[in-house]
Short mmCIF file of N, CA and C in Angstrom, two decimals:
data_model
loop_
_atom_site.label_atom_id
_atom_site.label_comp_id
_atom_site.label_asym_id
_atom_site.label_seq_id
_atom_site.Cartn_x
_atom_site.Cartn_y
_atom_site.Cartn_z
N MET S 268 15.84 72.24 47.23
CA MET S 268 14.93 72.75 48.22
C MET S 268 14.78 74.41 46.94
N SER S 269 13.46 74.94 47.69
CA SER S 269 13.07 76.22 47.10
C SER S 269 14.32 77.17 47.50
N ASP S 270 14.13 77.98 46.81
CA ASP S 270 14.75 79.20 47.54
C ASP S 270 14.63 80.29 48.00
N PHE S 271 15.12 80.75 48.42
CA PHE S 271 14.78 81.85 49.94
C PHE S 271 14.43 83.16 49.06
N ASN S 272 13.34 83.67 49.65
CA ASN S 272 12.72 84.88 49.07
C ASN S 272 12.27 86.06 50.06
N PRO S 273 13.37 86.47 50.06
CA PRO S 273 12.91 87.60 51.31
C PRO S 273 11.44 88.24 51.43
N GLU S 274 10.87 88.52 50.21
CA GLU S 274 9.83 89.14 50.01
C GLU S 274 8.35 88.49 50.48
N LYS S 275 8.52 86.95 50.70
CA LYS S 275 7.81 86.15 51.45
C LYS S 275 7.62 85.62 52.47
N LEU S 276 8.57 86.43 53.43
CA LEU S 276 8.68 86.62 54.75
C LEU S 276 7.83 88.06 55.66
N SER S 277 7.07 87.17 56.66
CA SER S 277 6.91 88.35 57.75
C SER S 277 6.89 87.85 58.82
N VAL S 278 7.73 88.77 59.81
CA VAL S 278 8.65 88.75 60.83
C VAL S 278 7.46 89.94 62.12
N THR S 279 7.70 89.00 63.03
CA THR S 279 6.95 89.41 64.06
C THR S 279 7.50 89.05 65.71
N TYR S 280 8.25 90.45 66.57
CA TYR S 280 8.78 90.34 67.28
C TYR S 280 7.92 90.25 68.82
N LEU S 281 7.80 89.64 69.70
CA LEU S 281 6.60 89.20 70.67
C LEU S 281 7.27 90.01 71.88
N PRO S 282 6.86 90.92 72.29
CA PRO S 282 7.55 91.44 73.26
C PRO S 282 7.43 90.63 74.68
N PRO S 283 8.77 90.88 75.44
CA PRO S 283 9.89 91.79 75.24
C PRO S 283 10.98 91.64 74.06
N ALA S 284 10.82 90.67 73.67
CA ALA S 284 11.80 90.37 72.43
C ALA S 284 12.16 91.42 71.80
N SER S 285 13.26 91.78 71.23
CA SER S 285 13.16 92.81 70.24
C SER S 285 14.73 92.61 69.31
N ILE S 286 15.35 93.53 68.31
CA ILE S 286 16.21 92.72 67.61
C ILE S 286 17.57 92.42 68.42
N PHE S 287 17.36 93.35 69.60
CA PHE S 287 18.85 92.74 70.67
C PHE S 287 18.73 92.18 71.43
N ASN S 288 17.45 91.66 72.00
CA ASN S 288 17.32 91.02 73.35
C ASN S 288 16.24 90.11 73.24
N PRO S 289 16.19 89.19 73.91
CA PRO S 289 17.53 88.31 74.86
C PRO S 289 18.33 87.65 73.53
N ILE S 290 19.26 87.35 73.99
CA ILE S 290 20.06 85.74 73.35
C ILE S 290 19.65 84.94 73.92
N ASP S 291 20.06 84.74 75.15
CA ASP S 291 19.68 83.38 75.83
C ASP S 291 17.91 82.95 76.05
N ASN S 292 17.79 81.97 75.50
CA ASN S 292 16.80 81.59 75.13
C ASN S 292 15.50 82.04 74.17
N ARG S 293 16.12 82.98 72.86
CA ARG S 293 15.63 83.32 71.99
C ARG S 293 14.91 82.31 71.18
N LYS S 294 13.88 82.15 71.23
CA LYS S 294 13.14 81.22 70.40
C LYS S 294 12.09 81.94 68.93
N TYR S 295 12.14 80.65 68.07
CA TYR S 295 12.01 81.01 66.68
C TYR S 295 10.64 80.58 66.48
N THR S 296 9.68 80.87 66.03
CA THR S 296 8.51 79.94 65.33
C THR S 296 8.17 79.96 64.10
N LEU S 297 8.92 79.32 63.01
CA LEU S 297 8.61 79.42 61.37
C LEU S 297 7.58 78.45 60.94
N THR S 298 6.35 79.13 60.72
CA THR S 298 5.48 78.63 59.82
C THR S 298 5.04 78.99 58.26
N HIS S 299 4.06 78.73 57.85
CA HIS S 299 4.16 78.80 56.21
C HIS S 299 3.17 78.34 55.82
N SER S 300 2.36 79.26 54.46
CA SER S 300 1.19 79.49 53.68
C SER S 300 1.71 77.88 52.66
N ASP S 301 0.59 76.67 52.56
CA ASP S 301 1.09 76.26 51.46
C ASP S 301 0.38 76.77 50.06
N ALA S 302 -0.71 77.29 50.51
CA ALA S 302 -1.49 78.04 49.25
C ALA S 302 -0.48 79.14 48.32
N THR S 303 0.27 79.74 49.37
CA THR S 303 1.06 81.42 48.64
C THR S 303 2.25 81.29 49.01
N GLY S 304 2.82 80.23 49.93
CA GLY S 304 4.50 79.85 49.63
C GLY S 304 5.06 80.89 50.74
N ASP S 305 3.97 82.08 51.35
CA ASP S 305 4.54 82.70 52.37
C ASP S 305 4.88 82.10 53.54
N LEU S 306 6.35 82.47 54.08
CA LEU S 306 6.71 82.34 55.78
C LEU S 306 6.47 83.06 56.77
N PHE S 307 6.32 82.50 57.91
CA PHE S 307 5.72 83.60 58.74
C PHE S 307 6.62 83.23 60.33
N LEU S 308 7.61 84.08 60.79
CA LEU S 308 8.48 84.24 61.56
C LEU S 308 8.28 85.04 62.93
N SER S 309 8.12 83.96 64.10
CA SER S 309 8.03 84.97 65.46
C SER S 309 9.24 84.60 66.07
N VAL S 310 9.59 85.88 66.53
CA VAL S 310 10.89 85.94 67.45
C VAL S 310 9.96 86.21 68.39
N GLY S 311 10.45 85.19 69.99
CA GLY S 311 10.05 85.70 71.12
C GLY S 311 11.28 85.16 72.54
N CYS S 312 10.57 85.13 73.66
CA CYS S 312 11.00 84.94 74.64
C CYS S 312 10.16 82.88 74.83
N HIS S 313 9.09 83.07 74.31
CA HIS S 313 8.61 81.55 74.00
C HIS S 313 8.18 81.83 72.88
N TYR S 314 7.63 80.43 72.44
CA TYR S 314 7.17 79.60 70.91
C TYR S 314 5.79 80.35 70.96
N ASP S 315 5.30 80.87 69.70
CA ASP S 315 4.21 81.57 69.22
C ASP S 315 3.00 80.17 69.16
N LEU S 316 2.72 79.76 70.19
CA LEU S 316 2.05 78.21 69.64
C LEU S 316 0.66 78.56 68.94
N LYS S 317 -0.04 79.61 69.13
CA LYS S 317 -1.67 79.96 68.53
C LYS S 317 -0.84 79.97 66.93
N LYS S 318 0.30 80.17 66.37
CA LYS S 318 0.48 79.73 65.07
C LYS S 318 0.86 78.45 64.63
N ILE S 319 0.78 77.52 65.54
CA ILE S 319 0.97 76.04 65.33
C ILE S 319 -0.24 75.53 64.50
N ASN S 320 -0.13 74.75 63.50
CA ASN S 320 -1.32 74.37 63.05
C ASN S 320 -1.41 72.90 63.48
N ALA S 321 -2.00 72.22 64.49
CA ALA S 321 -2.09 71.12 65.24
C ALA S 321 -2.32 69.79 64.29
N GLN S 322 -3.03 70.32 63.74
CA GLN S 322 -3.24 68.86 62.19
C GLN S 322 -2.07 68.45 61.49
N MET S 323 -1.51 70.08 61.10
CA MET S 323 -0.12 69.74 60.16
C MET S 323 1.23 69.41 61.05
N ARG S 324 1.33 69.85 62.03
CA ARG S 324 2.47 69.94 62.53
C ARG S 324 3.62 70.41 61.81
N ASP S 325 3.85 71.08 60.65
CA ASP S 325 4.84 71.31 59.87
C ASP S 325 5.92 72.32 59.99
N GLU S 326 5.66 73.11 61.50
CA GLU S 326 6.31 74.01 62.03
C GLU S 326 8.16 74.02 62.06
N VAL S 327 8.57 75.02 62.27
CA VAL S 327 9.77 74.63 62.33
C VAL S 327 10.32 75.58 63.72
N LEU S 328 10.63 74.81 64.84
CA LEU S 328 10.85 75.99 66.15
C LEU S 328 12.50 75.92 66.25
N GLY S 329 13.01 76.84 67.23
CA GLY S 329 14.34 76.99 67.03
C GLY S 329 14.35 77.82 68.14
N GLU S 330 15.90 77.82 68.78
CA GLU S 330 15.90 79.11 69.93
C GLU S 330 17.33 78.66 70.27
N TRP S 331 17.87 79.97 71.17
CA TRP S 331 19.43 79.87 71.43
C TRP S 331 19.86 79.11 72.48
N ARG S 332 20.80 78.97 72.61
CA ARG S 332 21.10 77.85 74.43
C ARG S 332 22.31 78.38 74.04
N ARG S 333 22.71 78.16 75.40
CA ARG S 333 24.02 78.76 75.80
C ARG S 333 24.56 77.47 76.74
N GLU S 334 25.32 76.33 76.39
CA GLU S 334 25.97 75.68 77.11
C GLU S 334 27.64 75.57 77.31
N GLN S 335 28.25 75.67 78.24
CA GLN S 335 29.55 75.64 79.10
C GLN S 335 30.02 76.92 77.87
N GLY S 336 29.26 77.49 77.69
CA GLY S 336 30.07 79.29 77.57
C GLY S 336 30.09 79.35 75.47
N GLN S 337 29.48 78.00 75.33
CA GLN S 337 29.14 78.32 73.58
C GLN S 337 28.06 78.37 73.33
N TYR S 338 27.34 79.25 72.17
CA TYR S 338 25.87 79.66 72.08
C TYR S 338 25.75 78.37 70.57
N THR S 339 24.57 77.68 71.04
CA THR S 339 23.97 76.77 70.02
C THR S 339 22.57 77.31 69.17
N LEU S 340 22.42 77.11 68.35
CA LEU S 340 21.16 77.20 67.97
C LEU S 340 20.42 75.73 67.21
N CYS S 341 19.46 75.25 67.81
CA CYS S 341 18.82 74.15 68.41
C CYS S 341 17.50 74.54 68.15
N GLY S 342 17.37 73.48 67.03
CA GLY S 342 15.73 73.45 66.42
C GLY S 342 15.35 72.17 66.86
N LYS S 343 13.73 72.06 66.34
CA LYS S 343 13.22 70.91 66.33
C LYS S 343 11.76 70.50 65.07
N VAL S 344 11.62 69.86 64.65
CA VAL S 344 10.52 69.75 63.83
C VAL S 344 9.89 68.52 64.51
N TYR S 345 8.62 68.26 64.35
CA TYR S 345 7.92 67.07 64.26
C TYR S 345 7.24 65.98 63.78
N VAL S 346 8.25 65.23 63.50
CA VAL S 346 7.64 64.10 62.32
C VAL S 346 6.61 63.18 62.58
N SER S 347 6.80 62.80 63.70
CA SER S 347 5.61 61.40 64.33
C SER S 347 5.71 61.58 65.92
N GLY S 348 4.21 61.68 66.22
CA GLY S 348 4.18 60.88 67.83
C GLY S 348 3.35 59.55 67.87
N GLY S 349 2.96 58.92 66.58
CA GLY S 349 2.46 58.03 66.59
C GLY S 349 1.34 57.82 65.41
N GLU S 350 0.71 59.37 65.48
CA GLU S 350 -0.51 59.53 64.74
C GLU S 350 -0.47 58.99 62.91
N PHE S 351 1.23 59.09 62.55
CA PHE S 351 1.51 59.02 61.09
C PHE S 351 2.26 57.38 60.94
N ASP S 352 2.02 56.72 60.21
CA ASP S 352 2.49 55.56 60.26
C ASP S 352 3.96 55.45 59.75
N ALA S 353 5.17 54.66 59.09
CA ALA S 353 5.92 54.77 59.07
C ALA S 353 6.56 54.93 57.91
N LYS S 354 5.75 54.81 57.02
CA LYS S 354 5.72 55.14 56.15
C LYS S 354 6.17 56.74 55.54
N LEU S 355 4.34 57.57 55.86
CA LEU S 355 3.98 58.87 55.82
C LEU S 355 5.45 59.71 56.77
N SER S 356 5.84 58.88 57.89
CA SER S 356 6.92 59.56 58.51
C SER S 356 8.15 59.68 57.97
N GLU S 357 8.29 58.71 56.90
CA GLU S 357 9.26 58.73 56.48
C GLU S 357 9.57 59.95 55.29
N VAL S 358 8.25 60.30 54.83
CA VAL S 358 8.11 61.18 53.65
C VAL S 358 8.06 62.72 54.37
N ARG S 359 7.65 62.66 55.70
CA ARG S 359 7.68 64.13 56.73
C ARG S 359 9.27 64.10 56.89
N PHE S 360 9.63 63.20 57.35
CA PHE S 360 11.47 63.33 57.63
C PHE S 360 12.03 63.72 56.52
N MET S 361 11.74 63.27 55.32
CA MET S 361 12.81 63.60 54.28
C MET S 361 12.31 65.37 53.40
N ILE S 362 10.71 65.16 54.02
CA ILE S 362 10.42 66.97 53.26
C ILE S 362 10.99 67.67 54.47
N PHE S 363 11.16 67.72 55.21
CA PHE S 363 11.66 67.91 56.69
C PHE S 363 13.32 68.50 56.38
N LYS S 364 13.90 67.11 55.64
CA LYS S 364 15.79 67.51 56.08
C LYS S 364 15.90 68.57 54.23
N LYS S 365 14.83 68.11 53.65
CA LYS S 365 14.76 69.05 52.53
C LYS S 365 14.59 69.92 52.68
N GLU S 366 13.71 70.61 53.16
CA GLU S 366 13.11 72.18 53.07
C GLU S 366 13.78 72.93 54.62
N LEU S 367 14.22 72.06 54.95
CA LEU S 367 15.16 73.16 56.49
C LEU S 367 16.24 74.11 56.30
N PRO S 368 17.15 73.72 55.33
CA PRO S 368 17.78 75.21 54.66
C PRO S 368 16.87 76.51 54.39
N LEU S 369 15.95 76.18 53.70
CA LEU S 369 15.28 77.71 53.41
C LEU S 369 14.49 78.10 54.63
N ALA S 370 13.92 77.02 55.58
CA ALA S 370 13.63 77.32 56.90
C ALA S 370 14.56 78.01 57.49
N LEU S 371 15.92 77.89 57.66
CA LEU S 371 17.16 78.56 58.28
C LEU S 371 16.99 79.65 57.74
N ALA S 372 17.31 79.55 56.32
CA ALA S 372 17.46 80.61 55.75
C ALA S 372 16.48 82.19 56.16
N ALA S 373 14.87 81.66 56.03
CA ALA S 373 14.08 82.76 57.14
C ALA S 373 14.32 82.98 58.00
N ILE S 374 14.39 81.99 59.33
CA ILE S 374 15.36 82.55 60.41
C ILE S 374 16.50 83.69 60.31
N VAL S 375 17.23 82.88 59.90
CA VAL S 375 18.53 83.83 59.94
C VAL S 375 18.32 84.96 59.69
N ASN S 376 17.90 85.20 57.99
CA ASN S 376 17.62 86.14 57.31
C ASN S 376 16.41 87.34 57.95
N GLY S 377 15.37 86.74 58.57
CA GLY S 377 14.71 87.65 59.20
C GLY S 377 14.76 88.31 60.69
N ASP S 378 15.73 87.43 61.10
CA ASP S 378 16.43 87.87 62.28
C ASP S 378 17.90 88.51 62.36
N GLN S 379 17.81 89.31 60.94
CA GLN S 379 19.05 89.37 60.51
C GLN S 379 19.72 91.19 61.50
N GLY S 380 18.84 91.81 62.09
CA GLY S 380 19.29 93.02 62.54
C GLY S 380 20.07 92.24 64.20
N PHE S 381 19.53 91.31 64.49
CA PHE S 381 19.84 90.51 65.64
C PHE S 381 21.52 90.23 65.40
N PHE S 382 21.78 89.54 64.15
CA PHE S 382 23.19 89.35 64.06
C PHE S 382 23.87 90.65 64.10
N THR S 383 23.33 91.62 63.32
CA THR S 383 24.11 93.37 63.68
C THR S 383 25.19 93.20 64.82
N TYR S 384 23.82 92.60 65.78
CA TYR S 384 24.73 92.87 67.37
C TYR S 384 25.25 91.82 67.86
N PHE S 385 25.13 90.91 67.51
CA PHE S 385 25.85 89.75 68.01
C PHE S 385 26.32 88.70 66.64
N PRO S 386 27.68 89.76 65.87
CA PRO S 386 27.62 88.59 64.97
C PRO S 386 28.50 87.33 65.32
N TRP S 387 29.17 87.26 66.13
CA TRP S 387 30.18 85.76 66.53
C TRP S 387 28.92 84.95 66.39
N LEU S 388 27.54 85.37 66.63
CA LEU S 388 26.82 84.03 66.35
C LEU S 388 26.51 83.58 65.15
N LEU S 389 26.77 83.84 64.07
CA LEU S 389 26.88 84.08 62.80
C LEU S 389 27.66 81.98 62.90
N ASP S 390 28.54 82.40 63.47
CA ASP S 390 29.91 81.09 63.30
C ASP S 390 28.61 80.07 64.77
N ALA S 391 28.00 80.39 65.06
CA ALA S 391 27.21 79.43 65.63
C ALA S 391 27.21 77.95 65.47
N PRO S 392 27.17 76.84 65.99
CA PRO S 392 26.85 75.58 65.18
C PRO S 392 25.13 75.78 65.30
N ILE S 393 24.26 74.90 64.07
CA ILE S 393 23.43 74.92 64.11
C ILE S 393 22.79 73.10 64.39
N TYR S 394 22.20 73.08 65.67
CA TYR S 394 21.36 71.50 65.58
C TYR S 394 20.14 71.30 65.25
N MET S 395 19.88 70.50 64.70
CA MET S 395 18.06 70.32 64.41
C MET S 395 17.82 68.70 65.08
N PHE S 396 16.99 68.92 65.63
CA PHE S 396 16.20 67.28 66.34
C PHE S 396 14.67 67.17 65.59
N PHE S 397 15.23 66.01 64.87
CA PHE S 397 13.65 65.57 64.40
C PHE S 397 13.15 64.27 65.06
N GLU S 398 11.82 64.83 65.49
CA GLU S 398 11.01 64.12 66.67
C GLU S 398 10.36 63.00 66.15
N SER S 399 10.27 62.24 66.52
CA SER S 399 9.77 60.87 66.22
C SER S 399 9.63 59.85 67.13
N VAL S 400 8.29 58.87 67.16
CA VAL S 400 8.44 57.58 67.86
C VAL S 400 9.07 56.59 66.82
N PHE S 401 9.80 56.84 65.82
CA PHE S 401 10.12 55.59 65.31
C PHE S 401 11.94 56.08 65.24
N ASP S 402 12.80 55.17 65.47
CA ASP S 402 14.00 55.58 65.95
C ASP S 402 14.89 55.66 64.89
N GLU S 403 14.21 55.26 63.67
CA GLU S 403 15.18 55.85 62.12
C GLU S 403 14.90 57.40 62.30
N PHE S 404 13.76 57.69 62.59
CA PHE S 404 13.41 59.36 61.89
C PHE S 404 13.97 60.17 63.26
N ASN S 405 13.94 59.43 64.88
CA ASN S 405 14.18 60.61 65.70
C ASN S 405 16.13 60.38 65.56
N GLN S 406 16.44 61.66 65.16
CA GLN S 406 18.15 62.05 64.90
C GLN S 406 18.01 63.54 65.39
N VAL S 407 19.16 64.02 65.60
CA VAL S 407 19.75 65.30 65.85
C VAL S 407 20.46 65.38 64.60
N ILE S 408 20.30 66.21 63.43
CA ILE S 408 21.35 66.37 62.53
C ILE S 408 21.98 67.81 62.76
N TYR S 409 23.20 67.72 62.69
CA TYR S 409 24.30 69.14 62.35
C TYR S 409 23.74 70.03 60.77
N PHE S 410 23.56 71.46 61.03
CA PHE S 410 23.32 71.93 59.51
C PHE S 410 23.85 73.12 59.21
N GLY S 411 25.41 73.16 60.06
CA GLY S 411 26.01 73.94 59.43
C GLY S 411 26.06 75.20 60.71
N THR S 412 25.98 76.55 60.38
CA THR S 412 25.91 77.89 60.87
C THR S 412 25.21 78.87 60.10
N PRO S 413 24.70 79.75 61.11
CA PRO S 413 24.02 80.97 60.48
C PRO S 413 24.48 81.76 58.96
N ARG S 414 26.05 81.29 59.18
CA ARG S 414 26.49 82.52 58.41
C ARG S 414 26.21 81.94 57.08
N GLN S 415 26.05 80.63 56.39
CA GLN S 415 25.94 79.85 55.35
C GLN S 415 24.53 80.30 54.86
N TYR S 416 23.79 80.56 55.71
CA TYR S 416 21.96 81.07 55.57
C TYR S 416 21.99 82.38 55.01
N LEU S 417 23.06 83.20 55.35
CA LEU S 417 22.63 84.54 55.49
C LEU S 417 22.65 85.28 53.83
N ILE S 418 22.26 85.95 53.21
CA ILE S 418 21.86 86.62 52.25
C ILE S 418 22.35 87.62 52.17
N LYS S 419 23.73 87.98 51.41
CA LYS S 419 24.50 89.38 51.47
C LYS S 419 23.48 90.45 50.74
#
């Protein structure tokens, strides 16, 4: 995994979202540049669809959900909808799995002000959904809590 470098991260808040609202359905869109290694995080009430590269589909999406009184950070990555064969889907799955800690560090540190207002969310579980037409890559994996991705 690459180390998270805060200087490589640009954060954009999409109004009406801000560092202190909303909690429910707060959405994250994380994209990157292969050429520069820069990361781009959009925080809003909706996903920043214009930032998603339809050919690459290598974005990381996340949102806060409240279920039965507990908040969970739920995310998803797109492995394959059938346009990639099983071998390429496996490669994509392995890359996402390896790079997700970096992506989660970018999301947590990029929205660090939010956690100042809602510190209990630092201990919420993170679940990532790997979306694929191939059963072996169509999984939900637990990735710990935001606290473990926070840079002090």
